[in-house]
Short mmCIF file of C-alpha atoms in Angstrom, two decimals:
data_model
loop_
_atom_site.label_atom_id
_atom_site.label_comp_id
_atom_site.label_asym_id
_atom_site.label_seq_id
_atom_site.Cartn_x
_atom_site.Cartn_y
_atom_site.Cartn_z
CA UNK A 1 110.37 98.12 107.70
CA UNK A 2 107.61 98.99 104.96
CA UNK A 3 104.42 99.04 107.36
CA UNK A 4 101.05 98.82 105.13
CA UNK A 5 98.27 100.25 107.00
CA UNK A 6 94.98 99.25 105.55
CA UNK A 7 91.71 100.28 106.77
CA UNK A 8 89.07 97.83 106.55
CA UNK A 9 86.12 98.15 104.44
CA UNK A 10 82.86 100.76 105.41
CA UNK A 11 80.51 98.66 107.89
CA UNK A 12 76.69 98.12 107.15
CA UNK A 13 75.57 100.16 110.16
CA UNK A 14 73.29 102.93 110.23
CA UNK A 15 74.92 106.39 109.98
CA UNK A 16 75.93 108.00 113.58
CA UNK A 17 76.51 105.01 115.71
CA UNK A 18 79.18 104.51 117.87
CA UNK A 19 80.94 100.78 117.14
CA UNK A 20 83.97 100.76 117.80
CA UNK A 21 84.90 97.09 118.58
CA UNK A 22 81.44 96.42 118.23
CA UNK A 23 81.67 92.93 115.43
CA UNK A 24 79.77 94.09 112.71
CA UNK A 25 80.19 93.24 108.98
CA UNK A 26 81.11 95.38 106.13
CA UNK A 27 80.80 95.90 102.15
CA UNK A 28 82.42 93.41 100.30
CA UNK A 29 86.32 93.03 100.47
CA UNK A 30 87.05 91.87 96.98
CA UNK A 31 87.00 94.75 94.93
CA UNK A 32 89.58 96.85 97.51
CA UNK A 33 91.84 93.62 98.18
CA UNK A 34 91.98 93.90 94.19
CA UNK A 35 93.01 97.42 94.20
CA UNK A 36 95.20 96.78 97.15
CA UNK A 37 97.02 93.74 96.29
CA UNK A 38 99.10 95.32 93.31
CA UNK A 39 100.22 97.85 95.59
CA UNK A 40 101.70 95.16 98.42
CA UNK A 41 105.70 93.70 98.35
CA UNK A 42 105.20 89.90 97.02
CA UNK A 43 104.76 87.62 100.14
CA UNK A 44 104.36 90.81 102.55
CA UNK A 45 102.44 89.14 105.60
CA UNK A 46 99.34 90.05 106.28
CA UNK A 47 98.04 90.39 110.20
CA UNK A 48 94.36 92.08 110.99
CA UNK A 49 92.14 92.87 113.60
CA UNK A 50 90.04 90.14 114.52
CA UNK A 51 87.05 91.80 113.87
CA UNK A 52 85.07 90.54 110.79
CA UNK A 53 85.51 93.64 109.06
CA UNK A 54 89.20 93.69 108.36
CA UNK A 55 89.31 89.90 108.93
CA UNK A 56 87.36 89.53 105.72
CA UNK A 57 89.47 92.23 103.89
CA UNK A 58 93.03 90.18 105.40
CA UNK A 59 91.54 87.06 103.99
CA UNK A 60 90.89 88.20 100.86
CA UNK A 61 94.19 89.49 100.43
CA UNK A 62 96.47 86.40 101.83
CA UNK A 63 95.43 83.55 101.97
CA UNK A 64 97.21 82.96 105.38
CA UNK A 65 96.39 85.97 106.97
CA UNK A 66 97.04 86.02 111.14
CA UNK A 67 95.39 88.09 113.88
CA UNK A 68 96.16 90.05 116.43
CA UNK A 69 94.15 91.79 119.36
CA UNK A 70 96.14 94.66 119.71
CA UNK A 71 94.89 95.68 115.89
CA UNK A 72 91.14 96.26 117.57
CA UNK A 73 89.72 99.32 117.07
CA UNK A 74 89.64 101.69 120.52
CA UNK A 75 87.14 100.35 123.07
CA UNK A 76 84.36 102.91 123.46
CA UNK A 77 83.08 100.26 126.25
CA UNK A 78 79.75 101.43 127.39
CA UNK A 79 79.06 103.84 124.36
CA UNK A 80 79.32 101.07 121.62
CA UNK A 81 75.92 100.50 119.41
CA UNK A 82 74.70 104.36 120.61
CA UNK A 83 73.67 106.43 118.79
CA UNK A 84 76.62 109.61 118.99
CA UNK A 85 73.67 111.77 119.63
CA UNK A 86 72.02 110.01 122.59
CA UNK A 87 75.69 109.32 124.75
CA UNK A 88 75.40 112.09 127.24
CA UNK A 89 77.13 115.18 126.19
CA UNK A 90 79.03 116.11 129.55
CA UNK A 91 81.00 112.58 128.79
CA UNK A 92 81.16 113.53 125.23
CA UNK A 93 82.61 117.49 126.76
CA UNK A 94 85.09 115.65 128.78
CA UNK A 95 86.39 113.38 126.09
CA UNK A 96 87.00 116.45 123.84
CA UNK A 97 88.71 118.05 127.04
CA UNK A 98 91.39 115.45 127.24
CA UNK A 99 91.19 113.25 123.78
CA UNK A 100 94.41 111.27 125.04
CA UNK A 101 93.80 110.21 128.29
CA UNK A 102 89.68 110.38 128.74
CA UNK A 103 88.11 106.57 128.41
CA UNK A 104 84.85 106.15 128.13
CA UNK A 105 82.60 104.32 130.96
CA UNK A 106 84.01 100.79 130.58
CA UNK A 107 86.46 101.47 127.59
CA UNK A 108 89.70 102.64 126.98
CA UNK A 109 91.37 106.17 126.29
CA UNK A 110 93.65 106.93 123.19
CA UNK A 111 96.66 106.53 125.44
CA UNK A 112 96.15 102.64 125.50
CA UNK A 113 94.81 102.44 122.15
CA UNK A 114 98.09 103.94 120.89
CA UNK A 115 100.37 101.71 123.72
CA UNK A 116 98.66 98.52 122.54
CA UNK A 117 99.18 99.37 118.84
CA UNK A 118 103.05 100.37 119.32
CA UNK A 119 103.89 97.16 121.26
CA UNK A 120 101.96 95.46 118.39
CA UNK A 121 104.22 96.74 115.83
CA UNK A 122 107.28 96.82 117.73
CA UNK A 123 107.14 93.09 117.97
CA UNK A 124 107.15 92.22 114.31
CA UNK A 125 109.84 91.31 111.65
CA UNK A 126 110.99 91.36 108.04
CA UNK A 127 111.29 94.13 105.29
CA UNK A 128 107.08 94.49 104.67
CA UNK A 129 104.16 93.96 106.38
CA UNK A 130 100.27 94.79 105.63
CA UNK A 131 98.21 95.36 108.95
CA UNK A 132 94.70 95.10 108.13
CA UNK A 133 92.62 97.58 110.96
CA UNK A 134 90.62 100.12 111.85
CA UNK A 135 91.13 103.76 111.57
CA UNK A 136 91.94 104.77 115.24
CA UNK A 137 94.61 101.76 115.19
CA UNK A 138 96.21 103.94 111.88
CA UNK A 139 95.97 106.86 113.43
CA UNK A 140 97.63 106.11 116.95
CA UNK A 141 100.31 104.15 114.63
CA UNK A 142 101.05 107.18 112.56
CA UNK A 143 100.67 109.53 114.85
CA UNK A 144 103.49 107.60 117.19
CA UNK A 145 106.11 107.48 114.60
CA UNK A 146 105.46 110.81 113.12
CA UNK A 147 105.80 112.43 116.32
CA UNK A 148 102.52 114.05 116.39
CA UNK A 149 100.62 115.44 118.92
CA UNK A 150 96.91 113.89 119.42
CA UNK A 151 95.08 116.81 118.05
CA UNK A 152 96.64 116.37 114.37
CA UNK A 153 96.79 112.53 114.47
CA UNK A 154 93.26 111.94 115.74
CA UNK A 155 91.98 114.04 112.74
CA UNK A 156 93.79 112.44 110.03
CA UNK A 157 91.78 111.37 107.41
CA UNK A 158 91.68 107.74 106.27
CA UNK A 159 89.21 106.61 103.88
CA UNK A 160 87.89 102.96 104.17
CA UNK A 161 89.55 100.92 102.44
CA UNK A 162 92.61 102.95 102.39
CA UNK A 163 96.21 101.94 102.30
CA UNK A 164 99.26 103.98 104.07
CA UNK A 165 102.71 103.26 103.48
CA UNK A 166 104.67 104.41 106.85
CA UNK A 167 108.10 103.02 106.82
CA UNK A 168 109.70 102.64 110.35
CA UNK A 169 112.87 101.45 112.28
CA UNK A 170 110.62 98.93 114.53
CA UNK A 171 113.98 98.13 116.80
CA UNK A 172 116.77 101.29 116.73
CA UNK A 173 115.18 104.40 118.97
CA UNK A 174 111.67 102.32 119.90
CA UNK A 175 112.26 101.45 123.12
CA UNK A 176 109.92 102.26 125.92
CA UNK A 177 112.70 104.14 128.18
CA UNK A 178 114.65 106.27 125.81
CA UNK A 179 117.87 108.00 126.96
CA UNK A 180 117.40 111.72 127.59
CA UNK A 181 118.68 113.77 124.91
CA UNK A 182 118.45 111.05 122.37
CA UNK A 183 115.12 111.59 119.60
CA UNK A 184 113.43 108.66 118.88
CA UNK A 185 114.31 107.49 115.06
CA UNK A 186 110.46 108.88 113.33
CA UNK A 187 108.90 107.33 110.79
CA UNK A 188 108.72 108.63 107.29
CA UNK A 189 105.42 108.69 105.58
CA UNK A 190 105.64 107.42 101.65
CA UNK A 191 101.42 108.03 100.81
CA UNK A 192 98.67 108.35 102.32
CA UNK A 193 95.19 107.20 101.48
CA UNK A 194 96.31 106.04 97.51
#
C-alpha cells in the first residue's frame, strides 16, 4: 500500500504554545492541496484528523474526504493552550526522561499515540491512500514501519504542509503478536517532505 502522509497546514496561533488537539484553524489549504494533488494516485482516498486544520486541507483535496479519531494529534491533556515556557519544567524533565511512555497530566504518552495510529492504518484497504494529520501522527507512523527507535522518529522533520510517501504491507508481518524470530515486514520510505 502507497500511504500519503500529509501534514496539515501551519495554525494561526501565537509562537510557543502547546496545542496539540487543541481545534484551532490554520493558513489557507488551497494553495498546498494544489501542490499536493498532482502528486496523489487518481481516486486515492483521502481520511484526516478531525481537527479543522487537516479537515480543511482533506476537503480541499477530495471532495469526499472521511475522518478518523485515531489521526488526532497526541493529547498533551492538561498542557494544551500553555505557553511551552510556563508548563512546569520538572514535568517537562520527566517527559524528556522517558519520551515514549511519559503522558502528560490528563493526556497521553507517545506509546498510545503511536498504538492508536498503527491500528488506524492497519485497518485500511486498496493500493493508495492520503492521510491528512498532524506531525506526531507522521512521525509515530513512520517511525513504526521504519523500525525506529523514539529518539530518531520523534525528531524527524516534517514541514507543514508536507507530503511523505511510506509504502507498507498493512496485513503480512503487522500483527500485534508476532512469532519470535520472525521481523516484522518494514516499510520503505519513497520521499520525504517533497
Amino acid at each position: 500500500m502507497q500511504l500519503f502522509l500529509i501534514r496539515h497546514p501551519r495554525p494561526l496561533l501565537a509562537a510557543g504554545i502547546c496545542y496539540g488537539q487543541l481545534d484551532v484553524e490554520a493558513e489557507d489549504p488551497q494553495p498546498i492541496a494544489e501542490r499536493l494533488r498532482p502528486l496523489l494516485p487518481a481516486d486515492t482516498p483521502v481520511i484526516a484528523s478531525p481537527l479543522q486544520r487537516a479537515r480543511d486541507l482533506a476537503e480541499a483535496l477530495h471532495p469526499q474526504a472521511r475522518y478518523d479519531r485515531r489521526l488526532l494529534e497526541i493529547d498533551f491533556g492538561a498542557w494544551e493552550g500553555q505557553p511551552w515556557d510556563q508548563i512546569d519544567r520538572r514535568l517537562l524533565d520527566a517527559w524528556a526522561a522517558d519520551v515514549l511512555h511519559f503522558a502528560p497530566p490528563g493526556g497521553e504518552s507517545a506509546a498510545a499515540l503511536q498504538a492508536r495510529v498503527v491500528d488506524c492504518v492497519r485497518g485500511l484497504r486498496g493500493d493508495s491512500v492520503a492521510l491528512v494529520t498532524h506531525a506526531g501522527a507522521i512521525r509515530a507512523l513512520l517511525g513504526y514501519w521504519l523500525q525506529l527507535p523514539i529518539g530518531d522518529w520523534s525528531q524527524l522533520p516534517l514541514a507543514f504542509g508536507s507530503i511523505t510517501l511510506l509504502e507498507i504491507d498493512a496485513t503480512g508481518g503487522e500483527q500485534p503478536r508476532q512469532r519470535q524470530g520472525q521481523p516484522r515486514t518494514p516499510g520503505v520510505l519513497r520521499y520525504l517532505n517533497r
